[in-house]
Coordinates of C-alpha atoms and ligand atoms in Angstrom, one line a residue:
M1383 CA 0.0 0.0 0.0
V1384 CA 1.2 3.5 -0.8
R1385 CA 1.7 5.4 2.4
G1386 CA -1.3 7.8 3.0
T1387 CA -3.7 5.8 0.8
R1388 CA -6.9 5.1 2.6
V1389 CA -8.0 1.4 2.6
E1390 CA -11.7 1.5 1.5
G1391 CA -14.1 -0.9 2.9
R1392 CA -14.3 -3.0 6.1
I1393 CA -13.2 -6.4 7.4
T1394 CA -15.9 -9.0 7.1
R1395 CA -16.2 -12.8 7.6
G1396 CA -13.4 -14.6 5.8
T1397 CA -15.2 -17.8 4.8
T1398 CA -13.7 -19.5 1.7
N1399 CA -13.2 -23.0 0.4
T1400 CA -11.1 -25.1 -1.9
N1401 CA -12.7 -25.2 -5.4
R1402 CA -15.4 -22.8 -4.3
L1403 CA -14.8 -20.4 -7.2
R1404 CA -14.1 -23.0 -9.9
R1405 CA -17.1 -22.0 -12.0
I1406 CA -16.1 -18.3 -11.9
D1407 CA -12.4 -19.2 -12.7
R1408 CA -13.6 -21.2 -15.6
W1409 CA -15.7 -18.4 -17.0
I1410 CA -12.9 -15.8 -16.5
A1411 CA -10.5 -18.1 -18.3
A1412 CA -12.8 -17.9 -21.4
Q1413 CA -12.9 -14.1 -21.5
P1414 CA -11.2 -12.5 -24.5
V1415 CA -9.6 -9.8 -22.4
L1416 CA -7.4 -12.3 -20.7
R1417 CA -5.8 -13.3 -24.0
R1418 CA -5.8 -9.8 -25.4
A1419 CA -4.4 -7.8 -22.5
D1420 CA -0.8 -6.6 -22.9
D1421 CA -0.4 -6.8 -19.2
P1422 CA -2.4 -9.8 -17.9
L1423 CA -2.8 -8.6 -14.3
V1424 CA -5.7 -10.1 -12.4
V1425 CA -6.9 -9.1 -9.0
D1426 CA -8.7 -11.4 -6.6
L1427 CA -10.2 -8.8 -4.2
G1428 CA -11.4 -10.1 -0.8
Y1429 CA -9.9 -13.6 -1.0
G1430 CA -10.7 -14.3 2.6
A1431 CA -9.1 -16.5 5.4
S1432 CA -6.6 -18.3 3.2
A1433 CA -4.6 -18.0 0.0
T1434 CA -6.8 -20.6 -1.7
T1435 CA -8.8 -18.7 -4.3
P1436 CA -5.9 -16.5 -5.7
L1437 CA -3.7 -19.6 -6.1
E1438 CA -6.5 -21.6 -7.8
L1439 CA -7.3 -18.6 -10.1
H1440 CA -3.7 -18.3 -11.1
A1441 CA -3.4 -22.1 -11.8
R1442 CA -6.5 -22.1 -14.0
L1443 CA -5.7 -18.9 -15.9
A1444 CA -2.1 -19.8 -16.5
R1445 CA -3.3 -22.7 -18.7
V1446 CA -4.8 -20.3 -21.2
R1447 CA -2.7 -17.2 -20.6
P1448 CA 1.0 -17.9 -19.8
G1449 CA 2.5 -15.0 -17.8
V1450 CA -0.8 -14.2 -16.1
E1451 CA -0.2 -12.5 -12.7
V1452 CA -2.7 -12.7 -9.8
V1453 CA -2.6 -10.3 -6.9
G1454 CA -4.8 -11.2 -3.9
V1455 CA -6.0 -8.0 -2.2
E1456 CA -7.5 -8.3 1.3
I1457 CA -8.5 -5.7 3.8
D1458 CA -7.6 -7.8 6.9
P1459 CA -3.9 -7.5 7.6
E1460 CA -3.8 -10.8 9.4
R1461 CA -5.2 -12.6 6.3
V1462 CA -2.6 -10.9 4.2
R1463 CA 0.2 -12.1 6.6
I1464 CA -1.1 -15.7 6.5
A1465 CA -1.6 -15.7 2.7
S1466 CA 1.8 -14.1 2.0
A1467 CA 3.6 -17.3 3.2
R1468 CA 2.1 -19.0 0.1
A1469 CA 3.3 -16.3 -2.4
R1470 CA 5.0 -17.8 -5.5
P1471 CA 6.0 -16.6 -9.0
G1472 CA 2.9 -15.0 -10.5
V1473 CA 0.9 -14.8 -7.2
S1474 CA 1.3 -12.1 -4.6
F1475 CA -0.8 -10.7 -1.8
R1476 CA -1.3 -7.2 -0.5
L1477 CA -3.3 -5.2 2.0
G1478 CA -6.1 -3.0 0.5
G1479 CA -9.7 -2.4 -0.2
F1480 CA -11.9 -1.2 -3.1
E1481 CA -9.2 1.2 -4.1
T1482 CA -7.5 -1.9 -5.5
P1483 CA -3.7 -1.5 -4.9
T1484 CA -1.5 -3.3 -7.5
P1485 CA 2.2 -3.6 -8.0
D1486 CA 3.4 -0.2 -9.3
G1487 CA -0.2 1.0 -9.4
R1488 CA -0.7 -0.9 -12.7
P1489 CA -4.4 -1.1 -13.8
A1490 CA -5.9 -4.6 -13.9
A1491 CA -7.1 -6.5 -16.9
I1492 CA -9.6 -8.3 -14.6
I1493 CA -10.8 -7.7 -11.0
R1494 CA -12.7 -10.5 -9.4
A1495 CA -14.6 -9.6 -6.1
F1496 CA -16.5 -12.7 -4.9
N1497 CA -18.6 -13.0 -1.8
V1498 CA -17.4 -9.5 -0.7
L1499 CA -20.3 -7.1 -1.4
R1500 CA -22.7 -9.7 -0.1
Q1501 CA -21.7 -8.5 3.4
Y1502 CA -22.3 -4.8 2.5
D1503 CA -25.5 -2.8 2.2
E1504 CA -27.2 -2.5 -1.2
G1505 CA -26.7 1.2 -1.1
E1506 CA -22.9 0.7 -1.0
V1507 CA -22.7 -1.3 -4.2
A1508 CA -22.6 1.5 -6.8
A1509 CA -19.7 3.3 -5.1
A1510 CA -17.7 0.1 -4.6
W1511 CA -18.2 -0.8 -8.3
Q1512 CA -17.2 2.7 -9.4
R1513 CA -14.0 2.5 -7.3
M1514 CA -13.0 -0.8 -8.7
L1515 CA -14.0 0.1 -12.3
G1516 CA -11.6 3.0 -12.1
R1517 CA -8.7 0.6 -11.6
L1518 CA -9.3 -1.3 -14.8
Q1519 CA -7.5 -1.2 -18.1
P1520 CA -9.6 0.4 -20.9
D1521 CA -10.6 -3.1 -22.1
G1522 CA -10.8 -4.6 -18.5
L1523 CA -13.5 -6.5 -16.7
L1524 CA -14.9 -6.5 -13.2
V1525 CA -16.5 -9.7 -12.1
E1526 CA -18.6 -9.3 -8.9
G1527 CA -20.8 -11.9 -7.5
T1528 CA -21.8 -14.5 -4.9
C1529 CA -22.0 -18.3 -4.5
D1530 CA -22.8 -20.9 -1.8
E1531 CA -20.1 -22.4 0.4
I1532 CA -19.1 -25.2 -2.0
G1533 CA -19.6 -23.3 -5.3
R1534 CA -22.6 -25.2 -6.7
V1535 CA -24.9 -22.2 -6.9
C1536 CA -23.2 -19.1 -8.3
S1537 CA -24.1 -15.8 -10.0
W1538 CA -22.1 -12.8 -11.0
I1539 CA -22.3 -9.5 -12.8
A1540 CA -19.6 -8.6 -15.4
L1541 CA -18.9 -4.9 -15.7
G1542 CA -16.7 -3.0 -18.2
P1543 CA -15.4 0.5 -17.5
E1544 CA -18.8 1.8 -18.8
G1545 CA -20.8 -0.2 -16.3
A1546 CA -22.7 -3.5 -15.9
R1547 CA -22.9 -5.7 -19.0
T1548 CA -24.1 -9.1 -18.1
L1549 CA -25.6 -11.3 -15.4
T1550 CA -24.4 -14.9 -15.3
I1551 CA -26.0 -17.7 -13.4
S1552 CA -24.0 -20.9 -13.0
L1553 CA -25.5 -24.0 -11.3
R1554 CA -24.6 -27.6 -10.7
L1555 CA -27.3 -29.3 -12.7
A1556 CA -27.2 -32.8 -11.1
E1557 CA -30.2 -33.0 -8.7
L1558 CA -31.2 -29.4 -9.4
E1559 CA -34.8 -29.0 -8.5
A1560 CA -35.4 -25.4 -9.5
P1561 CA -32.9 -22.9 -10.9
S1562 CA -34.5 -20.2 -8.7
I1563 CA -32.4 -21.6 -5.9
V1564 CA -30.0 -19.0 -7.1
A1565 CA -32.3 -16.4 -5.6
E1566 CA -30.4 -16.9 -2.3
R1567 CA -27.1 -16.2 -4.0
L1568 CA -27.7 -13.3 -6.3
P1569 CA -25.2 -10.4 -6.3
K1570 CA -26.0 -7.7 -3.8
A1571 CA -27.4 -5.4 -6.5
L1572 CA -30.1 -7.9 -7.3
I1573 CA -30.7 -10.1 -4.2
H1574 CA -33.2 -7.7 -2.6
R1575 CA -35.0 -7.2 -6.0
N1576 CA -36.3 -10.7 -6.4
V1577 CA -39.9 -9.7 -5.8
P1578 CA -42.9 -9.5 -8.2
G1579 CA -42.6 -6.5 -10.5
E1580 CA -38.8 -6.7 -10.8
R1581 CA -37.2 -8.2 -13.9
I1582 CA -34.8 -10.5 -12.1
H1583 CA -37.9 -12.0 -10.5
A1584 CA -39.5 -12.5 -13.9
L1585 CA -36.3 -14.1 -15.2
L1586 CA -36.2 -16.7 -12.4
V1587 CA -40.0 -17.4 -12.8
D1588 CA -39.4 -18.0 -16.5
L1589 CA -36.3 -20.1 -15.9
D1590 CA -38.1 -22.4 -13.4
R1591 CA -41.0 -22.8 -15.9
E1592 CA -38.6 -23.7 -18.7
W1593 CA -36.6 -26.1 -16.5
A1594 CA -39.9 -27.9 -15.5
R1595 CA -41.0 -28.0 -19.2
A1596 CA -37.7 -29.6 -20.2
A1597 CA -37.9 -32.3 -17.6
P1598 CA -38.5 -35.2 -20.1
L1599 CA -35.0 -34.4 -21.5
S1600 CA -33.4 -35.5 -18.2
T1601 CA -33.2 -39.0 -19.9
Y1602 CA -30.3 -37.5 -21.9
G1603 CA -28.7 -35.9 -18.9
P1604 CA -29.1 -32.6 -17.0
S1605 CA -27.0 -30.7 -19.5
Q1606 CA -29.5 -31.4 -22.3
R1607 CA -32.3 -30.4 -20.1
W1608 CA -30.6 -27.1 -19.2
I1609 CA -29.8 -26.3 -22.8
S1610 CA -33.4 -26.8 -23.7
A1611 CA -34.5 -24.6 -20.8
V1612 CA -32.0 -21.8 -21.9
E1613 CA -33.4 -22.1 -25.5
G1614 CA -36.8 -21.6 -24.0
I1615 CA -35.7 -18.5 -22.1
R1616 CA -34.3 -17.1 -25.3
A1617 CA -37.5 -17.9 -27.3
A1618 CA -39.4 -16.1 -24.6
G1619 CA -37.5 -12.9 -25.5
W1620 CA -34.7 -12.8 -22.9
P1621 CA -31.4 -11.4 -24.4
V1622 CA -29.4 -14.6 -23.8
R1623 CA -25.7 -14.7 -24.7
D1624 CA -23.3 -17.4 -25.8
G1625 CA -24.2 -20.8 -27.0
R1626 CA -24.4 -24.5 -26.2
T1627 CA -20.7 -24.8 -25.3
R1628 CA -21.3 -22.6 -22.2
W1629 CA -24.9 -23.6 -21.6
R1630 CA -23.9 -27.2 -21.1
L1631 CA -21.8 -26.2 -18.1
G1632 CA -25.0 -25.0 -16.4
E1633 CA -24.5 -21.4 -17.3
L1634 CA -27.0 -18.8 -18.4
T1635 CA -25.8 -15.2 -19.3
V1636 CA -28.2 -12.4 -20.1
D1637 CA -27.7 -8.7 -20.7
F1638 CA -27.7 -6.9 -17.4
S1639 CA -30.0 -4.3 -18.8
A1640 CA -32.7 -6.9 -19.0
V1641 CA -32.6 -7.7 -15.3
A1642 CA -31.4 -4.3 -13.8
P1643 CA -33.5 -3.0 -10.9
S1644 CA -36.4 -0.9 -12.0
Ligands
SAM2055 C1 -16.5 -14.2 2.6 S1 -14.9 -13.8 2.2 C2 -14.8 -14.3 0.5 C3 -13.5 -15.1 0.2 C4 -13.4 -15.5 -1.2 N1 -13.5 -14.4 -2.1 C5 -14.4 -16.5 -1.6 O1 -15.4 -16.2 -2.3 O2 -14.3 -17.7 -1.1 C6 -14.9 -12.0 2.1 C7 -13.5 -11.4 2.3 O3 -13.6 -10.1 1.7 C8 -12.8 -9.2 2.6 N2 -13.2 -7.8 2.3 C9 -14.3 -7.2 2.6 N3 -14.4 -5.9 2.1 C10 -13.2 -5.8 1.4 C11 -12.7 -4.7 0.7 N4 -13.3 -3.6 0.6 N5 -11.5 -4.9 0.1 C12 -10.8 -6.1 0.2 N6 -11.3 -7.1 0.9 C13 -12.5 -7.0 1.5 C14 -13.2 -9.7 4.0 O4 -12.2 -9.2 4.9 C15 -13.2 -11.2 3.8 O5 -12.0 -11.8 4.1

């Protein structure tokens, strides 16, 4: 941290887990910015009680972008001290908050903040987003979201410097009863908006309906059922992104503008 720089935010619970963020890591690994960036600097902001998620993120991204550098940023000095013992080439740890300190102040290609804003108030989200967006490269990406303790129910918002672009839902499909289980794990900007009259609520209602309609396809496996449900969502007029390659992973990505709070 540069002397005199204020650390922005507050220490919250440090819960984390091995493999918890695998679905998010996998999605980030497929983002074009990772390959395109001249400086592939990635920040894992609010990594929690151990060095686990920055190390895993680095291992997964290095497979698609050699030379990627991951900086874990944490607001709790004790967690920085513990994690620093596991620093290695390409992975470092530093004290900081939403101001997102990086080596030599370099802007980041990607900032991932997971299960961080969940513990803040909804009214604090916009300022935190703005602060992190200001630390991105011109083509950079902020990935902000939430998941359950073992990473089977996840959702995140991807933002470019201009603001929120997409919402992604990513679910373990085996034994999934209803996709609306994600309601408990929506990003802070949406979790309190899952009520009738809000578009995120309408999306989850439609998704549950399409998942139920596609039930007979379970014979061919849950991925086929999910693909059919996503096609149903798209046919219903939702601006669905990507194609079967991503859908078969249990993902659904829509334009954020279609689900933004009214
Ligand atoms: C629940 S843990 C999440 C750990 C990991 N990201 C995960 O998803 O497993 C949240 C962590 O974010 C940290 N945190 C909260 N606000 C922060 C901020 N403004 N900047 C950096 N870290 C922050 C907390 O201290 C805590 O360790």
